[in-house]
């Protein structure tokens, strides 16, 4: 139903995460690193909302703030009409069942000393009272859901390939029937052929279970086929947001254009048409962000004004916005 698709599941308003910089021997420093600097977006039920940008842009910190694995400095994350940042312990327990995470490196997030059976039992032991048989049935159905066999139950993480370990990570994330899964670079450590298997698995699980995915990646080519909407982050801010079609077919921000120009094209006929835009230098330090536009030092089309005046988020179309003086 159309209205179900449009239901807002998470409403993130002006989220910030500042890290204080250690002071010297004589006292506290007032300086901060603005890892996430006033980020606002909404995630709709059943969609895949992707957050992309280079390492250090604040995308993972945003994801960790949604999960409350790190405490945001200010802002609001509204879920089920409550601000997650103000939830009490018992409310957080409920929220955590609804929002789970898959990490880049499943090996480091799976206890090497525990069998797969024990790893998949843990969420149920903590949160539910199940008989031995019920627990076993649940675990077997989770394994099937992610395409693993029952005979894998008594094996240990090191006995699996990277792709299989990510399947175990996905099974664990699904154990308590969450509504939202934050996927933090879930395929970056995998071979390209395995990447597409895991992306296809996530897509089919989304359809089967009505999941909402928040997909975090440095690579636009990874999010191209899985995303409904995309937010591009640079130096703690969202610089462009739009539907997948708008971001890929009509990018507006010079940073998005540069990121897209480095995405490989599968169709050889189109290859000649592609003009690669090189962005020089590294992302500036979030400790001393530029005075005007954050992208000024690397922007190939910068103007004098950009060094002085911070651009505002402007509408390109009803669902497409970009943070640039040229819009
Ligand atoms: Fe480039 Fe200026 Fe736009 Fe920033 S505001 S992205 S420096 S053109």
mmCIF file of C-alpha atoms and ligand atoms in Angstrom:
data_model
loop_
_atom_site.group_PDB
_atom_site.id
_atom_site.type_symbol
_atom_site.label_atom_id
_atom_site.label_comp_id
_atom_site.label_asym_id
_atom_site.label_seq_id
_atom_site.Cartn_x
_atom_site.Cartn_y
_atom_site.Cartn_z
ATOM 1 C CA UNK A 1 0.000 0.000 0.000
ATOM 2 C CA UNK A 2 1.379 3.388 -0.985
ATOM 3 C CA UNK A 3 0.774 5.056 2.380
ATOM 4 C CA UNK A 4 2.613 2.253 4.217
ATOM 5 C CA UNK A 5 5.660 2.850 2.011
ATOM 6 C CA UNK A 6 5.654 6.545 2.942
ATOM 7 C CA UNK A 7 5.390 6.025 6.709
ATOM 8 C CA UNK A 8 8.306 7.738 8.460
ATOM 9 C CA UNK A 9 10.098 5.252 10.679
ATOM 10 C CA UNK A 10 13.002 7.416 11.822
ATOM 11 C CA UNK A 11 13.024 11.194 11.837
ATOM 12 C CA UNK A 12 16.502 12.582 12.423
ATOM 13 C CA UNK A 13 16.596 16.285 13.223
ATOM 14 C CA UNK A 14 19.723 18.407 13.429
ATOM 15 C CA UNK A 15 21.867 15.575 14.786
ATOM 16 C CA UNK A 16 25.343 16.501 15.988
ATOM 17 C CA UNK A 17 28.204 14.512 17.407
ATOM 18 C CA UNK A 18 31.122 16.565 18.655
ATOM 19 C CA UNK A 19 34.231 15.023 20.167
ATOM 20 C CA UNK A 20 36.121 17.260 22.609
ATOM 21 C CA UNK A 21 39.814 17.614 21.854
ATOM 22 C CA UNK A 22 41.982 16.791 24.851
ATOM 23 C CA UNK A 23 43.255 19.875 26.644
ATOM 24 C CA UNK A 24 46.826 20.421 27.730
ATOM 25 C CA UNK A 25 48.215 19.844 31.216
ATOM 26 C CA UNK A 26 46.687 23.089 32.570
ATOM 27 C CA UNK A 27 43.113 22.523 31.629
ATOM 28 C CA UNK A 28 40.351 21.515 29.347
ATOM 29 C CA UNK A 29 40.360 22.449 25.706
ATOM 30 C CA UNK A 30 37.190 24.062 24.356
ATOM 31 C CA UNK A 31 37.928 22.822 20.846
ATOM 32 C CA UNK A 32 35.816 20.055 19.375
ATOM 33 C CA UNK A 33 35.851 17.809 16.329
ATOM 34 C CA UNK A 34 32.493 18.109 14.584
ATOM 35 C CA UNK A 35 32.144 14.530 13.317
ATOM 36 C CA UNK A 36 28.425 14.984 12.594
ATOM 37 C CA UNK A 37 27.335 18.583 12.223
ATOM 38 C CA UNK A 38 23.597 19.240 12.016
ATOM 39 C CA UNK A 39 22.363 16.301 9.971
ATOM 40 C CA UNK A 40 18.622 15.920 9.241
ATOM 41 C CA UNK A 41 16.874 13.163 7.275
ATOM 42 C CA UNK A 42 13.882 10.868 7.394
ATOM 43 C CA UNK A 43 13.867 7.124 6.815
ATOM 44 C CA UNK A 44 10.660 5.645 5.408
ATOM 45 C CA UNK A 45 9.293 2.232 6.273
ATOM 46 C CA UNK A 46 10.442 -0.487 3.856
ATOM 47 C CA UNK A 47 12.980 1.621 1.964
ATOM 48 C CA UNK A 48 16.752 1.497 1.664
ATOM 49 C CA UNK A 49 18.231 4.831 2.680
ATOM 50 C CA UNK A 50 21.940 5.032 1.893
ATOM 51 C CA UNK A 51 24.509 7.362 3.412
ATOM 52 C CA UNK A 52 27.660 7.688 1.309
ATOM 53 C CA UNK A 53 30.920 9.605 1.509
ATOM 54 C CA UNK A 54 34.652 9.186 2.024
ATOM 55 C CA UNK A 55 36.177 7.868 5.202
ATOM 56 C CA UNK A 56 35.933 10.544 7.908
ATOM 57 C CA UNK A 57 32.795 12.220 6.492
ATOM 58 C CA UNK A 58 30.681 11.246 9.525
ATOM 59 C CA UNK A 59 28.541 8.512 7.946
ATOM 60 C CA UNK A 60 29.481 5.746 10.397
ATOM 61 C CA UNK A 61 29.221 8.106 13.383
ATOM 62 C CA UNK A 62 25.713 8.966 12.178
ATOM 63 C CA UNK A 63 24.886 5.237 12.033
ATOM 64 C CA UNK A 64 26.362 4.600 15.482
ATOM 65 C CA UNK A 65 24.326 7.525 16.859
ATOM 66 C CA UNK A 66 21.103 6.016 15.442
ATOM 67 C CA UNK A 67 21.964 2.783 17.256
ATOM 68 C CA UNK A 68 23.029 4.744 20.336
ATOM 69 C CA UNK A 69 26.336 2.928 20.276
ATOM 70 C CA UNK A 70 27.681 6.433 20.597
ATOM 71 C CA UNK A 71 25.802 9.244 22.352
ATOM 72 C CA UNK A 72 24.932 12.153 20.085
ATOM 73 C CA UNK A 73 25.814 15.631 21.350
ATOM 74 C CA UNK A 74 22.478 17.168 20.363
ATOM 75 C CA UNK A 75 19.513 16.824 18.041
ATOM 76 C CA UNK A 76 16.649 14.392 17.892
ATOM 77 C CA UNK A 77 16.108 10.867 16.558
ATOM 78 C CA UNK A 78 12.365 10.223 16.619
ATOM 79 C CA UNK A 79 11.181 6.609 16.533
ATOM 80 C CA UNK A 80 7.596 5.663 17.384
ATOM 81 C CA UNK A 81 6.921 9.268 18.472
ATOM 82 C CA UNK A 82 9.729 9.222 21.048
ATOM 83 C CA UNK A 83 13.143 10.848 20.977
ATOM 84 C CA UNK A 84 15.616 7.974 21.097
ATOM 85 C CA UNK A 85 18.230 10.252 22.677
ATOM 86 C CA UNK A 86 15.978 10.721 25.733
ATOM 87 C CA UNK A 87 14.714 7.154 26.073
ATOM 88 C CA UNK A 88 14.826 5.479 29.464
ATOM 89 C CA UNK A 89 16.529 2.116 29.932
ATOM 90 C CA UNK A 90 13.369 0.013 29.423
ATOM 91 C CA UNK A 91 12.427 2.059 26.323
ATOM 92 C CA UNK A 92 15.932 1.555 24.953
ATOM 93 C CA UNK A 93 15.583 -2.231 25.355
ATOM 94 C CA UNK A 94 12.510 -2.131 23.096
ATOM 95 C CA UNK A 95 14.181 0.244 20.632
ATOM 96 C CA UNK A 96 17.288 -1.954 20.395
ATOM 97 C CA UNK A 97 15.141 -4.923 19.381
ATOM 98 C CA UNK A 98 13.845 -2.813 16.508
ATOM 99 C CA UNK A 99 17.160 -1.521 15.197
ATOM 100 C CA UNK A 100 20.042 -3.893 14.603
ATOM 101 C CA UNK A 101 23.410 -3.588 12.870
ATOM 102 C CA UNK A 102 25.613 -5.484 10.446
ATOM 103 C CA UNK A 103 29.283 -4.495 10.477
ATOM 104 C CA UNK A 104 31.938 -4.419 7.757
ATOM 105 C CA UNK A 105 34.026 -7.165 9.288
ATOM 106 C CA UNK A 106 31.779 -9.927 10.570
ATOM 107 C CA UNK A 107 34.797 -11.860 11.842
ATOM 108 C CA UNK A 108 35.653 -9.271 14.477
ATOM 109 C CA UNK A 109 32.024 -9.054 15.608
ATOM 110 C CA UNK A 110 31.594 -12.851 15.990
ATOM 111 C CA UNK A 111 33.154 -14.401 19.103
ATOM 112 C CA UNK A 112 35.730 -16.884 17.713
ATOM 113 C CA UNK A 113 35.315 -19.167 20.754
ATOM 114 C CA UNK A 114 31.563 -19.582 20.263
ATOM 115 C CA UNK A 115 29.862 -21.999 17.886
ATOM 116 C CA UNK A 116 27.313 -20.594 15.410
ATOM 117 C CA UNK A 117 24.575 -22.148 17.534
ATOM 118 C CA UNK A 118 25.750 -20.221 20.594
ATOM 119 C CA UNK A 119 26.222 -16.980 18.624
ATOM 120 C CA UNK A 120 22.672 -17.181 17.250
ATOM 121 C CA UNK A 121 21.231 -18.203 20.639
ATOM 122 C CA UNK A 122 22.506 -15.107 22.447
ATOM 123 C CA UNK A 123 19.818 -12.583 21.361
ATOM 124 C CA UNK A 124 17.076 -15.020 22.459
ATOM 125 C CA UNK A 125 18.714 -15.891 25.791
ATOM 126 C CA UNK A 126 18.968 -12.174 26.661
ATOM 127 C CA UNK A 127 15.527 -11.116 25.430
ATOM 128 C CA UNK A 128 13.142 -14.070 25.450
ATOM 129 C CA UNK A 129 12.242 -17.173 27.410
ATOM 130 C CA UNK A 130 12.176 -20.069 24.968
ATOM 131 C CA UNK A 131 12.244 -23.819 25.532
ATOM 132 C CA UNK A 132 15.247 -25.719 24.180
ATOM 133 C CA UNK A 133 13.225 -26.983 21.209
ATOM 134 C CA UNK A 134 11.763 -23.560 20.405
ATOM 135 C CA UNK A 135 15.243 -22.029 20.534
ATOM 136 C CA UNK A 136 16.624 -24.684 18.203
ATOM 137 C CA UNK A 137 13.737 -24.178 15.746
ATOM 138 C CA UNK A 138 14.298 -20.406 15.742
ATOM 139 C CA UNK A 139 18.015 -20.813 15.053
ATOM 140 C CA UNK A 140 17.447 -23.299 12.243
ATOM 141 C CA UNK A 141 14.899 -21.016 10.578
ATOM 142 C CA UNK A 142 17.377 -18.103 10.829
ATOM 143 C CA UNK A 143 20.099 -20.185 9.182
ATOM 144 C CA UNK A 144 17.737 -21.128 6.345
ATOM 145 C CA UNK A 145 16.665 -17.532 5.920
ATOM 146 C CA UNK A 146 20.238 -16.455 5.151
ATOM 147 C CA UNK A 147 21.064 -19.508 2.988
ATOM 148 C CA UNK A 148 23.166 -21.555 5.435
ATOM 149 C CA UNK A 149 22.766 -25.254 6.267
ATOM 150 C CA UNK A 150 21.816 -26.897 9.540
ATOM 151 C CA UNK A 151 25.135 -28.749 9.630
ATOM 152 C CA UNK A 152 26.839 -25.370 10.062
ATOM 153 C CA UNK A 153 25.370 -25.050 13.563
ATOM 154 C CA UNK A 154 28.246 -26.603 15.464
ATOM 155 C CA UNK A 155 31.024 -24.924 13.520
ATOM 156 C CA UNK A 156 33.061 -21.890 14.572
ATOM 157 C CA UNK A 157 33.497 -18.537 12.789
ATOM 158 C CA UNK A 158 37.014 -19.341 11.465
ATOM 159 C CA UNK A 159 35.593 -22.334 9.541
ATOM 160 C CA UNK A 160 33.526 -20.054 7.290
ATOM 161 C CA UNK A 161 34.348 -17.856 4.304
ATOM 162 C CA UNK A 162 33.926 -14.073 4.531
ATOM 163 C CA UNK A 163 30.579 -14.216 2.721
ATOM 164 C CA UNK A 164 29.281 -16.986 4.998
ATOM 165 C CA UNK A 165 30.394 -15.033 8.071
ATOM 166 C CA UNK A 166 28.453 -12.026 6.826
ATOM 167 C CA UNK A 167 25.406 -14.305 6.441
ATOM 168 C CA UNK A 168 25.842 -15.321 10.092
ATOM 169 C CA UNK A 169 26.047 -11.619 11.036
ATOM 170 C CA UNK A 170 22.808 -10.986 9.119
ATOM 171 C CA UNK A 171 21.102 -13.981 10.804
ATOM 172 C CA UNK A 172 22.077 -12.643 14.228
ATOM 173 C CA UNK A 173 20.784 -9.174 13.324
ATOM 174 C CA UNK A 174 17.443 -10.687 12.254
ATOM 175 C CA UNK A 175 16.949 -12.808 15.382
ATOM 176 C CA UNK A 176 14.564 -10.456 17.192
ATOM 177 C CA UNK A 177 12.549 -9.383 14.119
ATOM 178 C CA UNK A 178 13.894 -5.825 13.911
ATOM 179 C CA UNK A 179 12.227 -3.196 11.740
ATOM 180 C CA UNK A 180 15.483 -1.457 10.820
ATOM 181 C CA UNK A 181 18.950 -2.782 10.007
ATOM 182 C CA UNK A 182 21.906 -0.417 9.852
ATOM 183 C CA UNK A 183 24.349 -1.946 7.348
ATOM 184 C CA UNK A 184 27.739 -0.318 7.964
ATOM 185 C CA UNK A 185 29.944 -1.078 4.925
ATOM 186 C CA UNK A 186 28.613 -4.662 4.959
ATOM 187 C CA UNK A 187 30.330 -5.764 1.746
ATOM 188 C CA UNK A 188 33.532 -3.674 1.737
ATOM 189 C CA UNK A 189 35.693 -6.538 3.008
ATOM 190 C CA UNK A 190 34.314 -9.063 0.486
ATOM 191 C CA UNK A 191 35.306 -10.055 -3.071
ATOM 192 C CA UNK A 192 33.199 -8.405 -5.790
ATOM 193 C CA UNK A 193 31.390 -11.663 -6.705
ATOM 194 C CA UNK A 194 30.483 -12.271 -3.056
ATOM 195 C CA UNK A 195 29.444 -8.613 -2.638
ATOM 196 C CA UNK A 196 26.587 -9.038 -5.082
ATOM 197 C CA UNK A 197 25.424 -12.247 -3.350
ATOM 198 C CA UNK A 198 25.196 -10.445 -0.010
ATOM 199 C CA UNK A 199 23.494 -7.396 -1.571
ATOM 200 C CA UNK A 200 20.955 -9.688 -3.265
ATOM 201 C CA UNK A 201 20.363 -11.503 0.023
ATOM 202 C CA UNK A 202 19.722 -8.194 1.831
ATOM 203 C CA UNK A 203 17.343 -7.076 -0.919
ATOM 204 C CA UNK A 204 15.362 -10.342 -0.836
ATOM 205 C CA UNK A 205 15.213 -10.323 2.988
ATOM 206 C CA UNK A 206 13.963 -6.753 2.818
ATOM 207 C CA UNK A 207 11.116 -7.785 0.526
ATOM 208 C CA UNK A 208 10.305 -10.934 2.478
ATOM 209 C CA UNK A 209 10.366 -9.342 5.934
ATOM 210 C CA UNK A 210 9.444 -5.721 5.141
ATOM 211 C CA UNK A 211 12.770 -4.505 6.523
ATOM 212 C CA UNK A 212 14.001 -0.936 6.408
ATOM 213 C CA UNK A 213 17.705 -0.694 5.581
ATOM 214 C CA UNK A 214 20.082 2.148 6.374
ATOM 215 C CA UNK A 215 23.058 1.429 4.177
ATOM 216 C CA UNK A 216 26.390 3.118 4.917
ATOM 217 C CA UNK A 217 29.098 2.964 2.249
ATOM 218 C CA UNK A 218 32.062 4.858 0.816
ATOM 219 C CA UNK A 219 31.253 3.387 -2.597
ATOM 220 C CA UNK A 220 28.396 4.735 -4.740
ATOM 221 C CA UNK A 221 28.581 1.696 -7.049
ATOM 222 C CA UNK A 222 27.694 -0.552 -4.085
ATOM 223 C CA UNK A 223 24.597 1.458 -3.163
ATOM 224 C CA UNK A 224 23.435 2.013 -6.756
ATOM 225 C CA UNK A 225 21.206 -1.046 -7.023
ATOM 226 C CA UNK A 226 20.061 -1.314 -3.442
ATOM 227 C CA UNK A 227 19.063 2.290 -2.596
ATOM 228 C CA UNK A 228 15.729 4.045 -2.830
ATOM 229 C CA UNK A 229 17.146 7.327 -1.549
ATOM 230 C CA UNK A 230 20.708 8.502 -0.986
ATOM 231 C CA UNK A 231 22.342 11.132 1.247
ATOM 232 C CA UNK A 232 25.883 12.208 0.369
ATOM 233 C CA UNK A 233 27.942 13.356 3.357
ATOM 234 C CA UNK A 234 31.037 15.526 3.451
ATOM 235 C CA UNK A 235 32.815 16.731 6.579
ATOM 236 C CA UNK A 236 29.931 15.996 8.942
ATOM 237 C CA UNK A 237 27.158 17.460 6.764
ATOM 238 C CA UNK A 238 24.724 16.128 4.184
ATOM 239 C CA UNK A 239 25.679 17.935 0.970
ATOM 240 C CA UNK A 240 23.108 16.317 -1.290
ATOM 241 C CA UNK A 241 20.083 14.111 -0.833
ATOM 242 C CA UNK A 242 17.648 12.671 -3.334
ATOM 243 C CA UNK A 243 16.172 9.545 -4.845
ATOM 244 C CA UNK A 244 18.609 7.091 -6.431
ATOM 245 C CA UNK A 245 17.548 8.297 -9.902
ATOM 246 C CA UNK A 246 18.111 11.958 -8.990
ATOM 247 C CA UNK A 247 21.525 11.333 -7.467
ATOM 248 C CA UNK A 248 22.734 9.120 -10.324
ATOM 249 C CA UNK A 249 21.093 10.887 -13.293
ATOM 250 C CA UNK A 250 21.018 14.497 -12.151
ATOM 251 C CA UNK A 251 23.699 15.077 -9.466
ATOM 252 C CA UNK A 252 24.025 18.732 -8.452
ATOM 253 C CA UNK A 253 26.744 19.034 -5.839
ATOM 254 C CA UNK A 254 30.324 19.090 -7.223
ATOM 255 C CA UNK A 255 31.308 16.475 -4.618
ATOM 256 C CA UNK A 256 28.541 14.071 -5.699
ATOM 257 C CA UNK A 257 29.551 14.619 -9.339
ATOM 258 C CA UNK A 258 33.162 13.760 -8.490
ATOM 259 C CA UNK A 259 32.174 10.649 -6.539
ATOM 260 C CA UNK A 260 29.963 9.508 -9.412
ATOM 261 C CA UNK A 261 32.654 10.115 -12.006
ATOM 262 C CA UNK A 262 34.801 7.481 -10.313
ATOM 263 C CA UNK A 263 32.052 4.825 -10.333
ATOM 264 C CA UNK A 264 32.920 2.180 -12.950
ATOM 265 C CA UNK A 265 30.357 1.804 -15.744
ATOM 266 C CA UNK A 266 29.369 -1.750 -16.604
ATOM 267 C CA UNK A 267 28.130 -0.800 -20.111
ATOM 268 C CA UNK A 268 31.201 -0.414 -22.422
ATOM 269 C CA UNK A 269 29.234 1.818 -24.876
ATOM 270 C CA UNK A 270 28.876 4.488 -22.199
ATOM 271 C CA UNK A 271 32.499 4.334 -21.113
ATOM 272 C CA UNK A 272 33.786 6.924 -23.596
ATOM 273 C CA UNK A 273 31.215 9.452 -22.462
ATOM 274 C CA UNK A 274 32.377 9.416 -18.901
ATOM 275 C CA UNK A 275 34.572 12.287 -17.749
ATOM 276 C CA UNK A 276 36.406 11.573 -14.546
ATOM 277 C CA UNK A 277 36.508 14.513 -12.129
ATOM 278 C CA UNK A 278 39.528 14.388 -9.859
ATOM 279 C CA UNK A 279 39.103 15.866 -6.436
ATOM 280 C CA UNK A 280 42.445 16.980 -5.153
ATOM 281 C CA UNK A 281 43.717 16.611 -1.622
ATOM 282 C CA UNK A 282 42.256 14.984 1.422
ATOM 283 C CA UNK A 283 39.101 15.749 3.297
ATOM 284 C CA UNK A 284 39.986 18.738 5.588
ATOM 285 C CA UNK A 285 40.211 18.198 9.333
ATOM 286 C CA UNK A 286 36.872 18.374 11.127
ATOM 287 C CA UNK A 287 38.859 20.099 13.891
ATOM 288 C CA UNK A 288 39.389 23.198 11.744
ATOM 289 C CA UNK A 289 36.612 23.126 9.150
ATOM 290 C CA UNK A 290 36.754 25.727 6.366
ATOM 291 C CA UNK A 291 35.011 29.051 7.091
ATOM 292 C CA UNK A 292 32.655 29.001 4.118
ATOM 293 C CA UNK A 293 31.717 25.909 2.128
ATOM 294 C CA UNK A 294 33.258 22.745 3.600
ATOM 295 C CA UNK A 295 34.161 21.531 0.094
ATOM 296 C CA UNK A 296 35.935 24.782 -0.885
ATOM 297 C CA UNK A 297 39.527 23.480 -0.706
ATOM 298 C CA UNK A 298 38.776 20.627 -3.150
ATOM 299 C CA UNK A 299 35.990 22.008 -5.304
ATOM 300 C CA UNK A 300 36.819 22.237 -9.049
ATOM 301 C CA UNK A 301 34.207 24.986 -9.627
ATOM 302 C CA UNK A 302 34.646 27.098 -6.484
ATOM 303 C CA UNK A 303 33.996 30.858 -6.488
ATOM 304 C CA UNK A 304 35.375 33.583 -4.173
ATOM 305 C CA UNK A 305 32.087 33.723 -2.278
ATOM 306 C CA UNK A 306 32.378 30.014 -1.350
ATOM 307 C CA UNK A 307 35.375 30.697 0.898
ATOM 308 C CA UNK A 308 33.396 33.177 2.997
ATOM 309 C CA UNK A 309 29.739 32.184 2.976
ATOM 310 C CA UNK A 310 28.357 28.846 4.185
ATOM 311 C CA UNK A 311 25.876 27.576 1.564
ATOM 312 C CA UNK A 312 22.351 26.604 2.538
ATOM 313 C CA UNK A 313 20.524 23.425 1.583
ATOM 314 C CA UNK A 314 18.505 24.313 -1.538
ATOM 315 C CA UNK A 315 15.732 22.424 -3.282
ATOM 316 C CA UNK A 316 16.472 21.091 -6.742
ATOM 317 C CA UNK A 317 13.094 19.326 -6.897
ATOM 318 C CA UNK A 318 10.592 18.298 -4.180
ATOM 319 C CA UNK A 319 12.728 15.290 -3.127
ATOM 320 C CA UNK A 320 16.152 16.525 -4.128
ATOM 321 C CA UNK A 321 18.302 18.993 -2.189
ATOM 322 C CA UNK A 322 21.910 20.151 -2.392
ATOM 323 C CA UNK A 323 24.194 22.366 -0.286
ATOM 324 C CA UNK A 324 25.931 24.596 -2.825
ATOM 325 C CA UNK A 325 25.860 28.252 -3.935
ATOM 326 C CA UNK A 326 25.496 27.116 -7.537
ATOM 327 C CA UNK A 327 22.012 25.643 -6.989
HETATM 328 FE FE1 LIG B 1 31.970 24.320 -4.732
HETATM 329 FE FE2 LIG B 1 31.207 26.716 -3.931
HETATM 330 FE FE3 LIG B 1 29.380 24.834 -4.318
HETATM 331 FE FE4 LIG B 1 31.044 24.706 -2.259
HETATM 332 S S1 LIG B 1 29.469 26.257 -2.598
HETATM 333 S S2 LIG B 1 30.518 23.061 -3.604
HETATM 334 S S3 LIG B 1 32.929 25.531 -3.117
HETATM 335 S S4 LIG B 1 30.716 25.776 -5.856
#
